[in-house]
Coordinates of C-alpha atoms and ligand atoms in Angstrom, one line a residue:
M12 CA 123.2 83.4 81.4
S13 CA 119.7 84.3 82.5
V14 CA 119.1 87.2 84.8
K15 CA 115.6 86.0 85.6
Y16 CA 115.2 85.5 89.4
M17 CA 118.8 86.0 90.1
T18 CA 119.4 87.8 93.3
A19 CA 120.9 91.2 93.0
L20 CA 124.1 90.1 94.7
A21 CA 124.5 87.1 92.4
L22 CA 124.0 89.3 89.4
S23 CA 126.6 91.8 90.4
R24 CA 129.0 89.0 91.1
A25 CA 128.3 87.5 87.6
I26 CA 128.9 90.9 86.0
R27 CA 132.2 91.3 87.9
E28 CA 133.2 87.8 86.7
R29 CA 132.3 88.8 83.2
E30 CA 129.7 86.3 82.6
L31 CA 127.6 89.1 81.2
S32 CA 127.7 92.9 80.9
V33 CA 125.8 95.5 82.7
Y34 CA 124.0 96.3 79.5
E35 CA 123.1 92.7 78.8
A36 CA 121.6 92.4 82.2
L37 CA 119.6 95.5 81.8
C38 CA 118.3 94.5 78.4
E39 CA 117.1 91.1 79.6
L40 CA 115.3 92.7 82.5
Q41 CA 113.7 95.2 80.1
R42 CA 112.5 92.3 77.9
G43 CA 110.9 90.7 81.1
I44 CA 109.1 94.0 81.8
E45 CA 107.7 94.0 78.3
R46 CA 106.4 90.5 78.8
T47 CA 104.8 91.1 82.2
E48 CA 103.5 94.6 82.3
G49 CA 100.4 94.0 80.3
K50 CA 99.2 91.7 83.1
L51 CA 100.8 93.3 86.2
H52 CA 101.0 97.1 85.7
A53 CA 103.8 97.4 88.3
Y54 CA 105.6 100.4 86.6
L55 CA 104.5 104.0 86.2
A56 CA 107.6 105.1 84.3
L57 CA 110.6 103.6 82.5
D58 CA 113.6 105.3 80.9
P59 CA 115.5 102.7 78.9
A60 CA 117.6 105.3 77.1
R61 CA 118.9 106.9 80.3
A62 CA 119.3 103.4 81.9
A63 CA 121.4 102.3 79.0
K64 CA 123.6 105.4 79.3
D65 CA 124.1 104.8 83.0
A66 CA 124.8 101.1 82.4
A67 CA 127.6 102.1 80.0
A68 CA 129.1 104.5 82.5
V69 CA 129.1 101.8 85.3
Q70 CA 130.6 99.2 82.9
T71 CA 133.4 101.6 82.1
R72 CA 134.1 102.1 85.8
M73 CA 134.0 98.4 86.5
D74 CA 136.3 97.7 83.6
R75 CA 138.8 100.1 85.1
G76 CA 138.5 98.2 88.3
G77 CA 137.0 101.3 90.1
V78 CA 134.0 99.8 91.8
A79 CA 133.7 98.4 95.3
S80 CA 130.0 98.0 95.8
P81 CA 128.6 94.4 96.0
L82 CA 125.6 95.6 94.0
A83 CA 127.5 97.3 91.2
G84 CA 125.8 97.0 87.8
V85 CA 122.4 96.0 89.3
P86 CA 119.3 97.6 87.8
I87 CA 116.9 98.8 90.5
A88 CA 113.4 100.4 90.4
V89 CA 112.0 102.7 93.0
K90 CA 108.6 103.6 94.3
D91 CA 107.1 106.6 92.7
N92 CA 107.2 108.7 95.9
I93 CA 110.9 108.9 95.9
C94 CA 112.1 112.0 93.9
T95 CA 114.1 111.3 90.8
D96 CA 115.2 114.2 88.6
H97 CA 115.3 112.2 85.4
L98 CA 112.0 110.3 85.9
K99 CA 108.6 111.8 86.8
T100 CA 107.6 111.4 90.4
T101 CA 103.8 111.3 90.7
C102 CA 102.9 109.5 93.9
A103 CA 100.3 107.8 91.7
S104 CA 98.2 111.0 92.1
R105 CA 96.6 113.3 89.6
M106 CA 97.9 116.1 91.8
L107 CA 101.5 115.3 90.7
A108 CA 100.9 113.8 87.3
G109 CA 103.7 114.9 85.0
F110 CA 105.8 116.3 87.9
L111 CA 109.5 116.2 87.3
P112 CA 111.3 117.1 90.6
P113 CA 114.1 119.6 90.3
Y114 CA 116.1 117.6 92.8
R115 CA 116.6 114.0 93.8
A116 CA 116.3 112.0 97.0
T117 CA 119.4 111.2 99.0
V118 CA 118.8 107.5 98.5
I119 CA 119.0 108.0 94.7
D120 CA 122.4 109.7 95.1
K121 CA 123.5 106.7 97.3
L122 CA 122.2 104.1 94.7
C123 CA 124.2 105.9 92.1
E124 CA 127.3 106.1 94.3
N125 CA 127.0 102.3 94.7
D126 CA 126.8 101.9 90.9
L127 CA 123.2 100.7 90.7
I128 CA 121.1 101.6 87.7
I129 CA 117.7 103.2 88.3
H130 CA 115.6 102.0 85.5
G131 CA 112.0 102.7 86.5
K132 CA 109.4 104.0 88.9
L133 CA 106.9 101.7 90.5
N134 CA 103.1 102.0 91.1
M135 CA 101.7 102.6 94.6
D136 CA 98.7 103.7 96.5
E137 CA 98.1 107.5 96.0
F138 CA 100.5 109.3 98.3
A139 CA 101.2 105.9 99.9
M140 CA 97.8 105.9 101.5
G141 CA 96.3 102.4 101.2
S142 CA 97.0 98.7 101.6
T143 CA 96.2 97.4 98.2
T144 CA 97.7 99.7 95.5
E145 CA 94.1 100.2 94.3
T146 CA 94.1 103.9 95.2
S147 CA 96.7 104.7 92.4
C148 CA 95.1 107.2 90.0
F149 CA 96.8 105.2 87.2
G150 CA 95.0 102.0 88.0
S151 CA 95.9 99.0 90.3
T152 CA 98.8 96.6 90.1
C153 CA 98.0 92.9 90.1
N154 CA 99.5 90.2 92.2
P155 CA 101.7 87.9 90.1
W156 CA 100.6 84.9 92.1
N157 CA 97.1 85.4 91.0
T158 CA 96.2 88.5 88.9
Q159 CA 92.7 88.6 90.4
H160 CA 94.2 89.6 93.7
V161 CA 95.9 92.8 94.9
P162 CA 99.6 92.9 95.5
G163 CA 99.1 94.6 98.8
G164 CA 100.2 98.2 99.4
S165 CA 101.2 100.8 99.3
S166 CA 104.5 99.7 97.6
G167 CA 102.5 97.1 95.6
G168 CA 104.3 97.9 92.3
A169 CA 107.6 97.2 94.0
A170 CA 106.6 93.9 95.5
A171 CA 104.8 92.6 92.4
A172 CA 107.7 93.5 90.1
V173 CA 110.3 91.7 92.4
A174 CA 108.0 88.7 92.7
A175 CA 107.4 88.4 88.9
G176 CA 111.1 88.9 88.2
S177 CA 110.4 92.2 86.4
A178 CA 112.6 94.0 88.9
L179 CA 115.6 92.5 90.6
C180 CA 115.2 94.6 93.7
A181 CA 113.4 97.9 94.6
L182 CA 113.1 100.6 97.2
G183 CA 109.7 101.2 98.8
S184 CA 108.6 103.3 101.7
D185 CA 106.9 102.1 104.9
T186 CA 104.8 104.5 107.0
G187 CA 102.6 101.8 108.5
G188 CA 103.6 98.6 106.7
S189 CA 103.9 99.6 103.1
I190 CA 107.1 97.7 102.5
R191 CA 106.3 94.7 104.6
Q192 CA 102.7 94.0 103.8
P193 CA 103.0 94.0 100.0
A194 CA 106.2 92.0 100.3
S195 CA 104.3 89.5 102.4
H196 CA 101.4 89.3 99.9
C197 CA 103.8 88.8 96.9
G198 CA 106.1 86.3 98.6
V199 CA 109.2 88.4 98.7
T200 CA 111.5 89.9 101.4
G201 CA 111.1 93.5 102.7
F202 CA 112.7 95.5 105.4
K203 CA 111.7 98.6 107.3
P204 CA 114.8 100.0 109.1
T205 CA 114.9 101.7 112.5
Y206 CA 113.5 105.2 112.2
G207 CA 116.3 107.5 111.1
T208 CA 118.6 104.9 109.6
V209 CA 117.8 106.0 106.0
S210 CA 117.5 109.6 105.0
R211 CA 113.9 110.7 104.1
Y212 CA 115.2 113.7 102.1
G213 CA 113.4 113.5 98.7
L214 CA 110.7 111.1 99.9
V215 CA 107.4 112.8 99.3
A216 CA 106.1 113.2 102.9
Y217 CA 102.9 111.4 104.1
A218 CA 103.4 110.9 107.9
S219 CA 107.0 112.0 108.5
S220 CA 107.3 110.8 112.1
L221 CA 106.5 107.2 111.1
E222 CA 108.0 106.6 107.6
Q223 CA 111.3 105.1 106.4
I224 CA 112.6 104.1 103.0
G225 CA 113.7 100.5 102.7
P226 CA 114.4 97.6 100.3
I227 CA 112.2 95.0 98.8
A228 CA 114.1 92.1 97.3
R229 CA 114.2 88.3 96.6
D230 CA 116.0 87.5 99.9
V231 CA 117.4 88.9 103.1
A232 CA 121.0 89.1 101.8
D233 CA 119.9 91.5 99.0
C234 CA 118.0 93.6 101.6
A235 CA 121.1 93.8 103.8
A236 CA 123.3 94.8 100.8
L237 CA 120.7 97.5 99.8
M238 CA 120.5 98.8 103.3
D239 CA 124.3 99.1 103.4
A240 CA 124.1 101.2 100.2
I241 CA 121.3 103.6 101.3
R242 CA 121.7 104.1 105.1
G243 CA 123.7 106.8 106.9
R244 CA 123.3 110.2 108.5
D245 CA 122.3 112.9 106.1
A246 CA 122.6 116.6 106.9
R247 CA 119.5 117.2 104.8
D248 CA 117.3 115.1 107.1
S249 CA 117.7 116.1 110.7
T250 CA 115.9 113.0 111.9
S251 CA 118.6 110.7 110.3
V252 CA 121.1 109.1 112.6
V253 CA 124.5 107.6 112.4
S254 CA 124.1 103.8 112.2
E255 CA 126.6 101.0 112.8
N256 CA 129.8 101.1 110.8
T257 CA 130.0 97.4 110.2
P258 CA 128.2 96.4 107.0
Y259 CA 124.8 94.6 107.7
L260 CA 126.0 92.2 105.0
S261 CA 128.9 91.0 107.2
A262 CA 126.5 90.2 110.1
L263 CA 124.8 87.6 108.0
G264 CA 125.9 84.1 108.9
E265 CA 126.1 84.9 112.6
D266 CA 125.1 82.1 114.9
I267 CA 121.5 82.5 116.0
R268 CA 121.7 79.9 118.8
G269 CA 120.3 81.3 122.0
V270 CA 118.4 84.2 120.3
R271 CA 115.3 84.8 122.3
I272 CA 112.2 85.2 120.1
G273 CA 108.7 86.1 121.5
I274 CA 105.4 85.4 119.8
P275 CA 102.8 87.8 121.3
R276 CA 99.7 85.8 122.3
E277 CA 97.5 88.6 120.9
A278 CA 99.1 88.2 117.4
L279 CA 97.7 84.8 116.8
A280 CA 94.3 85.3 118.5
G281 CA 91.2 86.8 117.0
D282 CA 90.5 87.5 113.4
I283 CA 93.4 85.8 111.6
S284 CA 93.4 83.2 108.9
P285 CA 94.3 79.7 110.2
D286 CA 96.7 79.4 107.2
V287 CA 98.6 82.4 108.4
S288 CA 98.9 81.2 112.0
S289 CA 100.0 77.7 111.1
C290 CA 102.7 79.2 108.8
I291 CA 104.0 81.4 111.7
L292 CA 104.0 78.4 114.1
N293 CA 105.9 76.3 111.5
M294 CA 108.5 79.0 111.2
A295 CA 108.7 79.2 115.0
R296 CA 109.4 75.5 115.1
E297 CA 112.1 75.8 112.4
L298 CA 113.8 78.6 114.3
E299 CA 113.8 76.5 117.5
K300 CA 115.4 73.6 115.5
M301 CA 118.1 76.1 114.7
G302 CA 118.8 76.9 118.3
A303 CA 116.6 79.9 118.9
I304 CA 114.6 80.1 122.1
V305 CA 111.0 80.7 121.2
K306 CA 108.4 81.6 123.8
E307 CA 105.0 83.3 124.1
C308 CA 104.7 86.8 125.4
N309 CA 102.1 89.4 125.9
F310 CA 101.5 92.6 124.0
P311 CA 98.1 93.8 125.3
L312 CA 98.4 97.3 123.8
M313 CA 98.6 95.9 120.3
K314 CA 94.9 96.3 120.0
H315 CA 95.2 100.1 120.2
A316 CA 97.9 100.4 117.5
V317 CA 95.7 100.8 114.5
A318 CA 93.6 103.6 116.1
A319 CA 96.7 105.5 117.3
Y320 CA 98.4 105.1 113.9
Y321 CA 95.4 106.3 111.8
V322 CA 95.0 109.4 114.0
I323 CA 98.7 110.3 113.9
A324 CA 99.1 109.4 110.2
T325 CA 96.1 111.4 109.1
A326 CA 97.0 114.4 111.2
E327 CA 100.5 114.5 109.7
A328 CA 99.1 113.8 106.2
A329 CA 96.7 116.8 106.5
S330 CA 99.6 119.0 107.4
N331 CA 102.1 117.6 104.8
L332 CA 99.6 117.7 102.0
S333 CA 98.5 121.3 102.6
R334 CA 101.4 122.3 100.3
Y335 CA 99.4 121.1 97.3
D336 CA 97.4 124.3 96.7
G337 CA 97.3 124.5 92.9
I338 CA 99.7 127.4 92.9
K339 CA 103.3 126.4 93.7
Y340 CA 103.3 123.1 91.8
G341 CA 101.1 120.2 90.9
Y342 CA 97.6 120.1 89.5
R343 CA 95.8 123.4 89.0
A344 CA 92.1 123.6 88.3
A345 CA 91.2 125.3 84.9
G346 CA 89.8 128.8 84.6
D347 CA 90.2 132.2 86.1
L348 CA 89.1 131.4 89.7
P349 CA 89.1 133.5 92.8
L350 CA 91.9 132.4 95.2
C351 CA 89.9 130.3 97.6
E352 CA 88.0 128.6 94.8
L353 CA 91.2 127.8 93.1
Y354 CA 92.5 126.1 96.2
A355 CA 89.3 124.2 96.7
R356 CA 88.8 123.1 93.1
S357 CA 92.5 122.2 92.6
R358 CA 92.5 120.0 95.7
S359 CA 89.1 118.5 95.0
E360 CA 90.0 117.5 91.5
G361 CA 93.7 116.7 92.1
F362 CA 93.3 114.3 95.1
G363 CA 91.5 110.9 95.1
D364 CA 88.8 109.8 97.6
E365 CA 91.1 108.0 100.1
V366 CA 93.5 111.0 100.2
K367 CA 90.6 113.4 100.8
R368 CA 89.2 111.2 103.5
R369 CA 92.5 111.3 105.3
I370 CA 93.0 115.0 105.0
M371 CA 89.5 115.6 106.4
L372 CA 90.1 113.1 109.2
G373 CA 93.5 114.6 110.0
N374 CA 92.1 118.2 110.1
F375 CA 89.3 116.9 112.4
V376 CA 91.6 115.2 114.9
L377 CA 93.8 118.4 115.0
S378 CA 91.0 120.8 115.4
A379 CA 90.7 122.9 118.6
G380 CA 87.7 121.0 120.0
Y381 CA 89.1 117.5 119.3
Y382 CA 92.9 117.8 119.6
D383 CA 92.9 116.5 123.2
A384 CA 90.3 113.8 122.6
Y385 CA 92.0 112.3 119.6
Y386 CA 95.5 113.6 118.7
R387 CA 96.9 113.9 122.2
R388 CA 95.5 110.6 123.2
A389 CA 97.0 108.9 120.1
L390 CA 100.4 110.3 121.0
R391 CA 99.9 108.9 124.5
A392 CA 99.1 105.5 123.0
K393 CA 102.1 105.7 120.8
A394 CA 104.4 106.4 123.8
E395 CA 102.8 103.5 125.7
I396 CA 103.2 101.1 122.9
T397 CA 106.9 102.2 122.6
A398 CA 107.3 101.6 126.3
C399 CA 105.6 98.2 126.0
F400 CA 108.1 97.1 123.4
A401 CA 111.0 98.4 125.5
A402 CA 109.8 96.3 128.4
L403 CA 109.8 93.2 126.2
W404 CA 113.5 93.7 125.2
G405 CA 114.4 92.9 128.8
E406 CA 113.7 89.3 128.2
L407 CA 113.5 89.0 124.4
D408 CA 115.7 89.9 121.5
M409 CA 112.9 90.1 118.9
L410 CA 109.3 89.3 118.2
L411 CA 107.9 86.9 115.6
M412 CA 104.3 87.6 114.3
P413 CA 102.4 87.7 111.0
T414 CA 102.8 90.5 108.6
A415 CA 99.2 90.5 107.7
P416 CA 96.2 88.6 109.0
T417 CA 95.2 87.1 105.7
T418 CA 96.8 86.4 102.3
A419 CA 96.3 89.0 99.5
P420 CA 92.6 89.9 99.1
A421 CA 90.8 89.8 95.7
L422 CA 90.9 93.0 93.7
G423 CA 87.9 95.3 94.3
V424 CA 86.9 94.1 97.8
S425 CA 89.0 96.2 100.2
L426 CA 88.1 99.8 99.1
G427 CA 84.5 99.2 100.0
D428 CA 85.4 98.3 103.5
T429 CA 87.7 101.1 104.7
L430 CA 87.7 100.1 108.4
G431 CA 88.5 96.5 107.5
M432 CA 91.4 97.6 105.4
Y433 CA 92.8 99.8 108.1
S434 CA 92.5 97.0 110.7
S435 CA 94.5 94.7 108.4
D436 CA 97.5 96.9 109.2
R437 CA 97.4 95.8 112.8
Y438 CA 100.6 93.8 112.7
T439 CA 102.7 96.3 110.8
V440 CA 101.8 99.7 112.4
P441 CA 103.3 99.0 115.9
A442 CA 106.8 98.9 114.6
N443 CA 106.2 102.4 112.9
L444 CA 104.7 103.8 116.0
A445 CA 107.8 102.8 118.0
G446 CA 110.3 103.4 115.2
L447 CA 111.6 99.8 115.3
P448 CA 113.2 97.7 112.6
A449 CA 111.0 95.0 111.1
L450 CA 111.7 92.4 108.5
T451 CA 109.1 90.4 106.5
L452 CA 110.0 87.2 104.8
P453 CA 108.0 84.5 103.1
C454 CA 107.2 81.5 105.3
G455 CA 104.7 79.4 103.4
F456 CA 101.5 79.5 101.3
G457 CA 97.8 79.7 102.2
S458 CA 95.3 77.1 101.0
D459 CA 94.5 79.6 98.2
G460 CA 98.0 79.2 96.9
M461 CA 99.0 82.8 97.9
P462 CA 102.2 83.6 99.8
V463 CA 102.2 84.1 103.6
G464 CA 104.8 86.4 105.2
A465 CA 106.2 86.4 108.7
Q466 CA 107.6 89.4 110.5
L467 CA 110.6 89.8 112.8
I468 CA 110.6 93.0 114.9
G469 CA 113.5 94.1 117.1
A470 CA 114.7 96.8 119.4
A471 CA 115.9 100.1 117.8
H472 CA 119.2 99.7 116.0
S473 CA 119.1 95.9 116.1
D474 CA 118.6 95.9 112.3
A475 CA 121.7 93.7 111.7
R476 CA 120.6 91.1 114.2
I477 CA 117.1 90.8 112.7
L478 CA 118.5 90.5 109.2
A479 CA 121.0 87.8 110.5
V480 CA 118.1 85.7 111.9
G481 CA 116.0 86.2 108.7
Y482 CA 119.1 85.1 106.7
A483 CA 119.7 82.0 108.8
Y484 CA 116.0 81.0 108.3
Q485 CA 116.4 81.5 104.5
Q486 CA 119.5 79.3 104.5
R487 CA 117.3 76.5 105.9
T488 CA 114.1 77.0 103.9
D489 CA 113.1 77.6 100.3
H490 CA 109.9 79.7 100.5
H491 CA 111.8 82.7 99.2
T492 CA 112.9 80.9 96.1
A493 CA 109.3 80.0 94.9
Y494 CA 108.2 81.8 91.8
P495 CA 104.7 82.6 90.6
K496 CA 103.7 80.6 87.6
E497 CA 101.0 82.9 86.3
V498 CA 103.1 85.9 85.5
R499 CA 106.8 85.4 84.9
A500 CA 109.2 87.8 83.5
Ligands
LIG4 N1 98.3 100.9 104.9 C1 98.8 101.9 105.7 C2 98.1 103.2 105.3 O1 97.3 103.2 104.5 C3 100.3 102.1 105.5 C4 100.7 102.9 104.4 C5 102.2 103.1 104.3 O2 103.0 102.4 105.0 N2 102.6 104.0 103.5 O3 98.4 104.3 105.8

């Protein structure tokens, strides 16, 4: 039996039905990684010995009949900003190169409780800052659909590995689109939950008020199953909340007739690739055929989302990243230096250009003379965008819009155009500003042969509903089952 391109749920089922063992599944996946990594560079760390040991332990528990999780036995890889105490956690930064955390993230505990096997860490933009995975200090990841193109970012390693079949599923983090945009560019499914649904304990902080950990997988059902495994209130993250008791997985299959879906006029206007808008409109027609009510709506404040996001995100980043001082942990500049010079040199040498740009911008918008003009105004815009969404939920259940304005750009073009790169986040950042759940799923291909993703955004805590609509769409279409030819595991 071949593991390649199996969904995580199907693999776990096959293991439970004894069609293959946990160890056999893991070995086949590892052979796939060996075949693809030369072209992709999706992974930053692998630990085959530890994974084999964990696989044996899970197998024993399964043989004794002691496992309940629908994902038991499934290997999973996680983005390298999620702390693991057996694999280095570098955030793709020189600042944390070689850092082995003395503790692990709550989501890692939860994956283990659900008998998944963590077999590797995935490449990303440095400290999750970027939209292409090109700011990784270890080098970019390539898009498996065309290795001359970026996979998107910042969870580019996760999306590329799942698309190529060199990971069955993965966890990423999404501060302003970092799960959804790379999933969209790589033709896979990704989900950013309602803020607070998943514990951020052990996620290396970038912009704490915006970010959530979430799944990247082949389809919506795998995302729902992973969400069920990782969500829940955690005493170690005071922003985490109690979410619905009913498994998201059991909401799949619900009737979607009568679901009211709005397409914001602003989303399909302006600078957007015609390929992307036509894929979104095709998806809208398909949803209508399934009984959904699709109508246009207005979201005039959308044009302010990127500006508000980059002010708030950089302000929080400047504060969060002040802990890297060359003293407590992380990179330290060589030599016997006076204290201030040690700080300055360690940070100058340890951080890459994009991270430094954001720290400077963040300190600027928080400085006494500019706080009101930038930071306070951005917070006001955030509140107004949140209110704008809330007003829409009176007449709509969810929004449909693109995940990104174009398909994946070629390698090497985005970093020279920082503002252009920031503005390509315009469809993803509104959900982070308002803390809303958002799903991205493949809905077609551009004329360049690259995948196009569509996004469903719903009211806070309507995660199960969005997943149910995405699932229904995937039951009727096959975009999510397409595989890249160029790089296959
Ligand atoms: N591209 C956005 C940024 O660079 C989003 C990153 C993220 O979600 N981590 O900030």
